[in-house]
PDB file of C-alpha atoms in Angstrom:
ATOM      1  CA  MET A   1      62.220 252.112-123.491  1.00  0.00           C
ATOM      2  CA  GLU A   2      60.093 252.820-126.557  1.00  0.00           C
ATOM      3  CA  ILE A   3      60.371 256.214-128.248  1.00  0.00           C
ATOM      4  CA  THR A   4      58.646 257.661-131.294  1.00  0.00           C
ATOM      5  CA  LEU A   5      60.222 260.334-133.464  1.00  0.00           C
ATOM      6  CA  GLN A   6      60.385 261.534-137.052  1.00  0.00           C
ATOM      7  CA  VAL A   7      63.753 260.974-138.688  1.00  0.00           C
ATOM      8  CA  ASN A   8      64.218 262.719-142.028  1.00  0.00           C
ATOM      9  CA  GLY A   9      60.438 262.863-142.407  1.00  0.00           C
ATOM     10  CA  VAL A  10      59.873 259.181-141.644  1.00  0.00           C
ATOM     11  CA  PRO A  11      57.990 258.211-138.455  1.00  0.00           C
ATOM     12  CA  ARG A  12      60.022 255.765-136.354  1.00  0.00           C
ATOM     13  CA  THR A  13      59.205 253.832-133.213  1.00  0.00           C
ATOM     14  CA  VAL A  14      62.285 252.303-131.626  1.00  0.00           C
ATOM     15  CA  ASP A  15      63.155 250.497-128.404  1.00  0.00           C
ATOM     16  CA  VAL A  16      66.248 252.118-126.925  1.00  0.00           C
ATOM     17  CA  ASP A  17      68.393 251.814-123.854  1.00  0.00           C
ATOM     18  CA  PRO A  18      67.841 255.007-121.801  1.00  0.00           C
ATOM     19  CA  ARG A  19      71.607 255.635-121.953  1.00  0.00           C
ATOM     20  CA  MET A  20      71.818 255.536-125.776  1.00  0.00           C
ATOM     21  CA  SER A  21      72.833 258.751-127.511  1.00  0.00           C
ATOM     22  CA  LEU A  22      70.912 260.066-130.485  1.00  0.00           C
ATOM     23  CA  LEU A  23      74.094 259.633-132.543  1.00  0.00           C
ATOM     24  CA  ASP A  24      74.269 255.933-131.714  1.00  0.00           C
ATOM     25  CA  LEU A  25      70.563 255.527-132.476  1.00  0.00           C
ATOM     26  CA  LEU A  26      71.020 257.140-135.894  1.00  0.00           C
ATOM     27  CA  ARG A  27      74.181 255.255-136.831  1.00  0.00           C
ATOM     28  CA  GLU A  28      73.842 251.874-135.147  1.00  0.00           C
ATOM     29  CA  ARG A  29      70.096 251.283-135.090  1.00  0.00           C
ATOM     30  CA  LEU A  30      68.770 253.258-138.071  1.00  0.00           C
ATOM     31  CA  GLY A  31      71.743 252.896-140.430  1.00  0.00           C
ATOM     32  CA  LEU A  32      72.080 256.648-141.009  1.00  0.00           C
ATOM     33  CA  ILE A  33      75.845 257.055-140.998  1.00  0.00           C
ATOM     34  CA  GLY A  34      76.094 260.659-142.199  1.00  0.00           C
ATOM     35  CA  ALA A  35      76.548 262.132-138.727  1.00  0.00           C
ATOM     36  CA  LYS A  36      80.034 261.191-137.563  1.00  0.00           C
ATOM     37  CA  LYS A  37      81.374 260.241-134.153  1.00  0.00           C
ATOM     38  CA  GLY A  38      84.314 262.613-133.899  1.00  0.00           C
ATOM     39  CA  CYS A  39      85.185 263.541-130.334  1.00  0.00           C
ATOM     40  CA  ASP A  40      82.081 262.061-128.653  1.00  0.00           C
ATOM     41  CA  HIS A  41      82.200 265.020-126.216  1.00  0.00           C
ATOM     42  CA  GLY A  42      80.297 267.725-128.154  1.00  0.00           C
ATOM     43  CA  GLN A  43      83.421 269.672-129.027  1.00  0.00           C
ATOM     44  CA  CYS A  44      83.931 269.052-132.756  1.00  0.00           C
ATOM     45  CA  GLY A  45      80.452 269.235-134.317  1.00  0.00           C
ATOM     46  CA  ALA A  46      80.914 266.233-136.645  1.00  0.00           C
ATOM     47  CA  CYS A  47      77.713 264.751-135.198  1.00  0.00           C
ATOM     48  CA  THR A  48      75.536 267.852-135.683  1.00  0.00           C
ATOM     49  CA  VAL A  49      71.926 267.197-136.685  1.00  0.00           C
ATOM     50  CA  LEU A  50      68.758 269.249-136.511  1.00  0.00           C
ATOM     51  CA  ILE A  51      66.294 268.547-133.704  1.00  0.00           C
ATOM     52  CA  ASP A  52      63.004 270.305-134.382  1.00  0.00           C
ATOM     53  CA  GLY A  53      64.886 272.583-136.775  1.00  0.00           C
ATOM     54  CA  ARG A  54      67.617 273.595-134.338  1.00  0.00           C
ATOM     55  CA  ARG A  55      71.180 272.366-134.559  1.00  0.00           C
ATOM     56  CA  ALA A  56      72.376 270.007-131.865  1.00  0.00           C
ATOM     57  CA  ASN A  57      75.284 267.698-131.116  1.00  0.00           C
ATOM     58  CA  SER A  58      73.727 264.258-131.410  1.00  0.00           C
ATOM     59  CA  CYS A  59      76.532 262.687-129.349  1.00  0.00           C
ATOM     60  CA  LEU A  60      75.309 264.668-126.324  1.00  0.00           C
ATOM     61  CA  ALA A  61      71.567 264.192-126.832  1.00  0.00           C
ATOM     62  CA  LEU A  62      70.039 261.107-125.296  1.00  0.00           C
ATOM     63  CA  ALA A  63      67.716 259.277-127.662  1.00  0.00           C
ATOM     64  CA  VAL A  64      64.989 259.228-124.990  1.00  0.00           C
ATOM     65  CA  ALA A  65      65.185 263.037-124.763  1.00  0.00           C
ATOM     66  CA  VAL A  66      64.117 263.436-128.407  1.00  0.00           C
ATOM     67  CA  ASP A  67      60.983 261.313-128.029  1.00  0.00           C
ATOM     68  CA  GLY A  68      58.300 263.080-130.061  1.00  0.00           C
ATOM     69  CA  SER A  69      60.808 265.264-131.928  1.00  0.00           C
ATOM     70  CA  GLU A  70      61.650 265.707-135.581  1.00  0.00           C
ATOM     71  CA  VAL A  71      65.291 264.862-136.317  1.00  0.00           C
ATOM     72  CA  THR A  72      66.988 265.776-139.582  1.00  0.00           C
ATOM     73  CA  SER A  73      70.383 264.342-140.407  1.00  0.00           C
ATOM     74  CA  VAL A  74      72.441 265.161-143.484  1.00  0.00           C
ATOM     75  CA  GLU A  75      70.637 262.347-145.302  1.00  0.00           C
ATOM     76  CA  GLY A  76      67.390 264.299-144.893  1.00  0.00           C
ATOM     77  CA  LEU A  77      68.558 267.683-146.198  1.00  0.00           C
ATOM     78  CA  ALA A  78      68.117 266.871-149.883  1.00  0.00           C
ATOM     79  CA  ASP A  79      64.683 266.736-151.482  1.00  0.00           C
ATOM     80  CA  GLY A  80      64.872 263.367-153.203  1.00  0.00           C
ATOM     81  CA  GLU A  81      67.481 263.690-155.939  1.00  0.00           C
ATOM     82  CA  ASP A  82      67.550 267.495-155.612  1.00  0.00           C
ATOM     83  CA  LEU A  83      70.389 268.647-153.382  1.00  0.00           C
ATOM     84  CA  HIS A  84      69.759 271.128-150.605  1.00  0.00           C
ATOM     85  CA  PRO A  85      71.115 274.545-151.692  1.00  0.00           C
ATOM     86  CA  LEU A  86      73.871 274.227-149.078  1.00  0.00           C
ATOM     87  CA  GLN A  87      74.939 270.839-150.446  1.00  0.00           C
ATOM     88  CA  ALA A  88      75.140 272.284-153.962  1.00  0.00           C
ATOM     89  CA  ALA A  89      77.095 275.310-152.697  1.00  0.00           C
ATOM     90  CA  PHE A  90      79.551 273.077-150.800  1.00  0.00           C
ATOM     91  CA  ILE A  91      80.244 271.197-154.029  1.00  0.00           C
ATOM     92  CA  GLU A  92      80.566 274.388-156.077  1.00  0.00           C
ATOM     93  CA  HIS A  93      82.928 276.012-153.561  1.00  0.00           C
ATOM     94  CA  ASP A  94      84.940 272.847-152.820  1.00  0.00           C
ATOM     95  CA  ALA A  95      83.990 273.310-149.165  1.00  0.00           C
ATOM     96  CA  PHE A  96      85.088 269.859-148.088  1.00  0.00           C
ATOM     97  CA  GLN A  97      88.287 267.951-148.346  1.00  0.00           C
ATOM     98  CA  CYS A  98      88.224 264.647-146.505  1.00  0.00           C
ATOM     99  CA  GLY A  99      84.459 265.046-145.997  1.00  0.00           C
ATOM    100  CA  TYR A 100      84.431 263.821-142.401  1.00  0.00           C
ATOM    101  CA  CYS A 101      83.111 267.061-140.933  1.00  0.00           C
ATOM    102  CA  THR A 102      80.933 267.907-143.941  1.00  0.00           C
ATOM    103  CA  PRO A 103      77.652 266.341-142.731  1.00  0.00           C
ATOM    104  CA  GLY A 104      77.883 268.217-139.430  1.00  0.00           C
ATOM    105  CA  GLN A 105      78.900 271.417-141.202  1.00  0.00           C
ATOM    106  CA  LEU A 106      75.889 271.135-143.533  1.00  0.00           C
ATOM    107  CA  CYS A 107      73.402 270.503-140.729  1.00  0.00           C
ATOM    108  CA  ALA A 108      74.913 273.266-138.596  1.00  0.00           C
ATOM    109  CA  ALA A 109      74.743 275.695-141.511  1.00  0.00           C
ATOM    110  CA  ALA A 110      71.125 274.760-142.258  1.00  0.00           C
ATOM    111  CA  GLY A 111      70.211 275.414-138.628  1.00  0.00           C
ATOM    112  CA  MET A 112      72.303 278.558-138.401  1.00  0.00           C
ATOM    113  CA  LEU A 113      70.607 280.126-141.423  1.00  0.00           C
ATOM    114  CA  GLY A 114      67.325 279.982-139.523  1.00  0.00           C
ATOM    115  CA  GLU A 115      68.674 281.544-136.327  1.00  0.00           C
ATOM    116  CA  PRO A 116      68.152 285.315-136.230  1.00  0.00           C
ATOM    117  CA  GLY A 117      69.832 287.769-133.929  1.00  0.00           C
ATOM    118  CA  PRO A 118      73.278 289.037-133.070  1.00  0.00           C
ATOM    119  CA  SER A 119      76.391 287.031-132.333  1.00  0.00           C
ATOM    120  CA  ALA A 120      79.567 287.803-130.414  1.00  0.00           C
ATOM    121  CA  VAL A 121      80.972 289.707-133.419  1.00  0.00           C
ATOM    122  CA  THR A 122      77.857 291.790-134.197  1.00  0.00           C
ATOM    123  CA  GLU A 123      78.590 295.494-133.866  1.00  0.00           C
ATOM    124  CA  ASP A 124      75.011 296.641-133.148  1.00  0.00           C
ATOM    125  CA  ILE A 125      73.289 294.030-130.992  1.00  0.00           C
ATOM    126  CA  LEU A 126      69.910 295.692-131.510  1.00  0.00           C
ATOM    127  CA  VAL A 127      69.688 294.642-135.164  1.00  0.00           C
ATOM    128  CA  ASP A 128      69.616 291.325-136.970  1.00  0.00           C
ATOM    129  CA  PRO A 129      72.951 291.535-138.812  1.00  0.00           C
ATOM    130  CA  ASP A 130      73.772 290.558-142.366  1.00  0.00           C
ATOM    131  CA  LEU A 131      75.550 287.227-142.566  1.00  0.00           C
ATOM    132  CA  THR A 132      78.993 288.549-143.399  1.00  0.00           C
ATOM    133  CA  PRO A 133      81.954 286.168-143.500  1.00  0.00           C
ATOM    134  CA  GLU A 134      82.782 287.233-139.934  1.00  0.00           C
ATOM    135  CA  GLU A 135      79.229 286.486-138.737  1.00  0.00           C
ATOM    136  CA  ILE A 136      79.190 283.107-140.495  1.00  0.00           C
ATOM    137  CA  SER A 137      82.576 282.155-139.034  1.00  0.00           C
ATOM    138  CA  GLU A 138      81.458 283.067-135.528  1.00  0.00           C
ATOM    139  CA  ARG A 139      78.147 281.238-135.820  1.00  0.00           C
ATOM    140  CA  MET A 140      79.832 278.109-137.219  1.00  0.00           C
ATOM    141  CA  SER A 141      82.659 278.115-134.654  1.00  0.00           C
ATOM    142  CA  GLY A 142      81.344 274.961-132.951  1.00  0.00           C
ATOM    143  CA  ASN A 143      82.105 272.880-136.042  1.00  0.00           C
ATOM    144  CA  LEU A 144      85.742 272.020-136.565  1.00  0.00           C
ATOM    145  CA  CYS A 145      87.447 271.008-139.806  1.00  0.00           C
ATOM    146  CA  ARG A 146      90.796 269.253-139.542  1.00  0.00           C
ATOM    147  CA  CYS A 147      91.551 269.897-143.219  1.00  0.00           C
ATOM    148  CA  GLY A 148      91.201 273.664-142.851  1.00  0.00           C
ATOM    149  CA  ALA A 149      88.536 274.172-145.539  1.00  0.00           C
ATOM    150  CA  TYR A 150      87.020 277.049-143.537  1.00  0.00           C
ATOM    151  CA  VAL A 151      87.384 279.718-146.224  1.00  0.00           C
ATOM    152  CA  ASN A 152      85.468 277.575-148.699  1.00  0.00           C
ATOM    153  CA  ILE A 153      82.868 276.575-146.111  1.00  0.00           C
ATOM    154  CA  VAL A 154      82.218 280.223-145.245  1.00  0.00           C
ATOM    155  CA  SER A 155      81.926 281.222-148.913  1.00  0.00           C
ATOM    156  CA  ALA A 156      79.533 278.320-149.620  1.00  0.00           C
ATOM    157  CA  ILE A 157      77.299 279.304-146.709  1.00  0.00           C
ATOM    158  CA  GLY A 158      77.529 282.947-147.755  1.00  0.00           C
ATOM    159  CA  GLU A 159      76.230 282.066-151.202  1.00  0.00           C
ATOM    160  CA  VAL A 160      73.098 280.514-149.696  1.00  0.00           C
ATOM    161  CA  ALA A 161      72.586 283.043-146.865  1.00  0.00           C
ATOM    162  CA  PRO A 162      69.590 285.372-147.271  1.00  0.00           C
TER     163      PRO A 162
END
């Protein structure tokens, strides 16, 4: 089946098996290996990318379902040689250790920063809360880090948060 999508700003037309995941399309067919295959069940977040600006687990998204969409992987966050502010903050705050979860953390954080509204830890659900460490932790809870770099990840995101 032929699909057309934008990947990191580049138009792509690709023949895919209807059963192929977006993660496999990115890694195996397009050579974009930033998103990682962690659990392959949508539980760890290592495969997180942005689909039309919203974070998504690429291991659960079928490639045919993103036909016509704009997909941004970690490779597309930077602007040429200029790092995305989150990438620079992750480096400054030592927010990665082994680096396996880092691409998914970065994409999830980029998506999360654009998502207004309350979360499960927001005291007043009628207001758009400040992104406190508690809010950031709650909103990033779908991305797991085996090394336990959470404190540094939260502080890096907090530095970039509006």
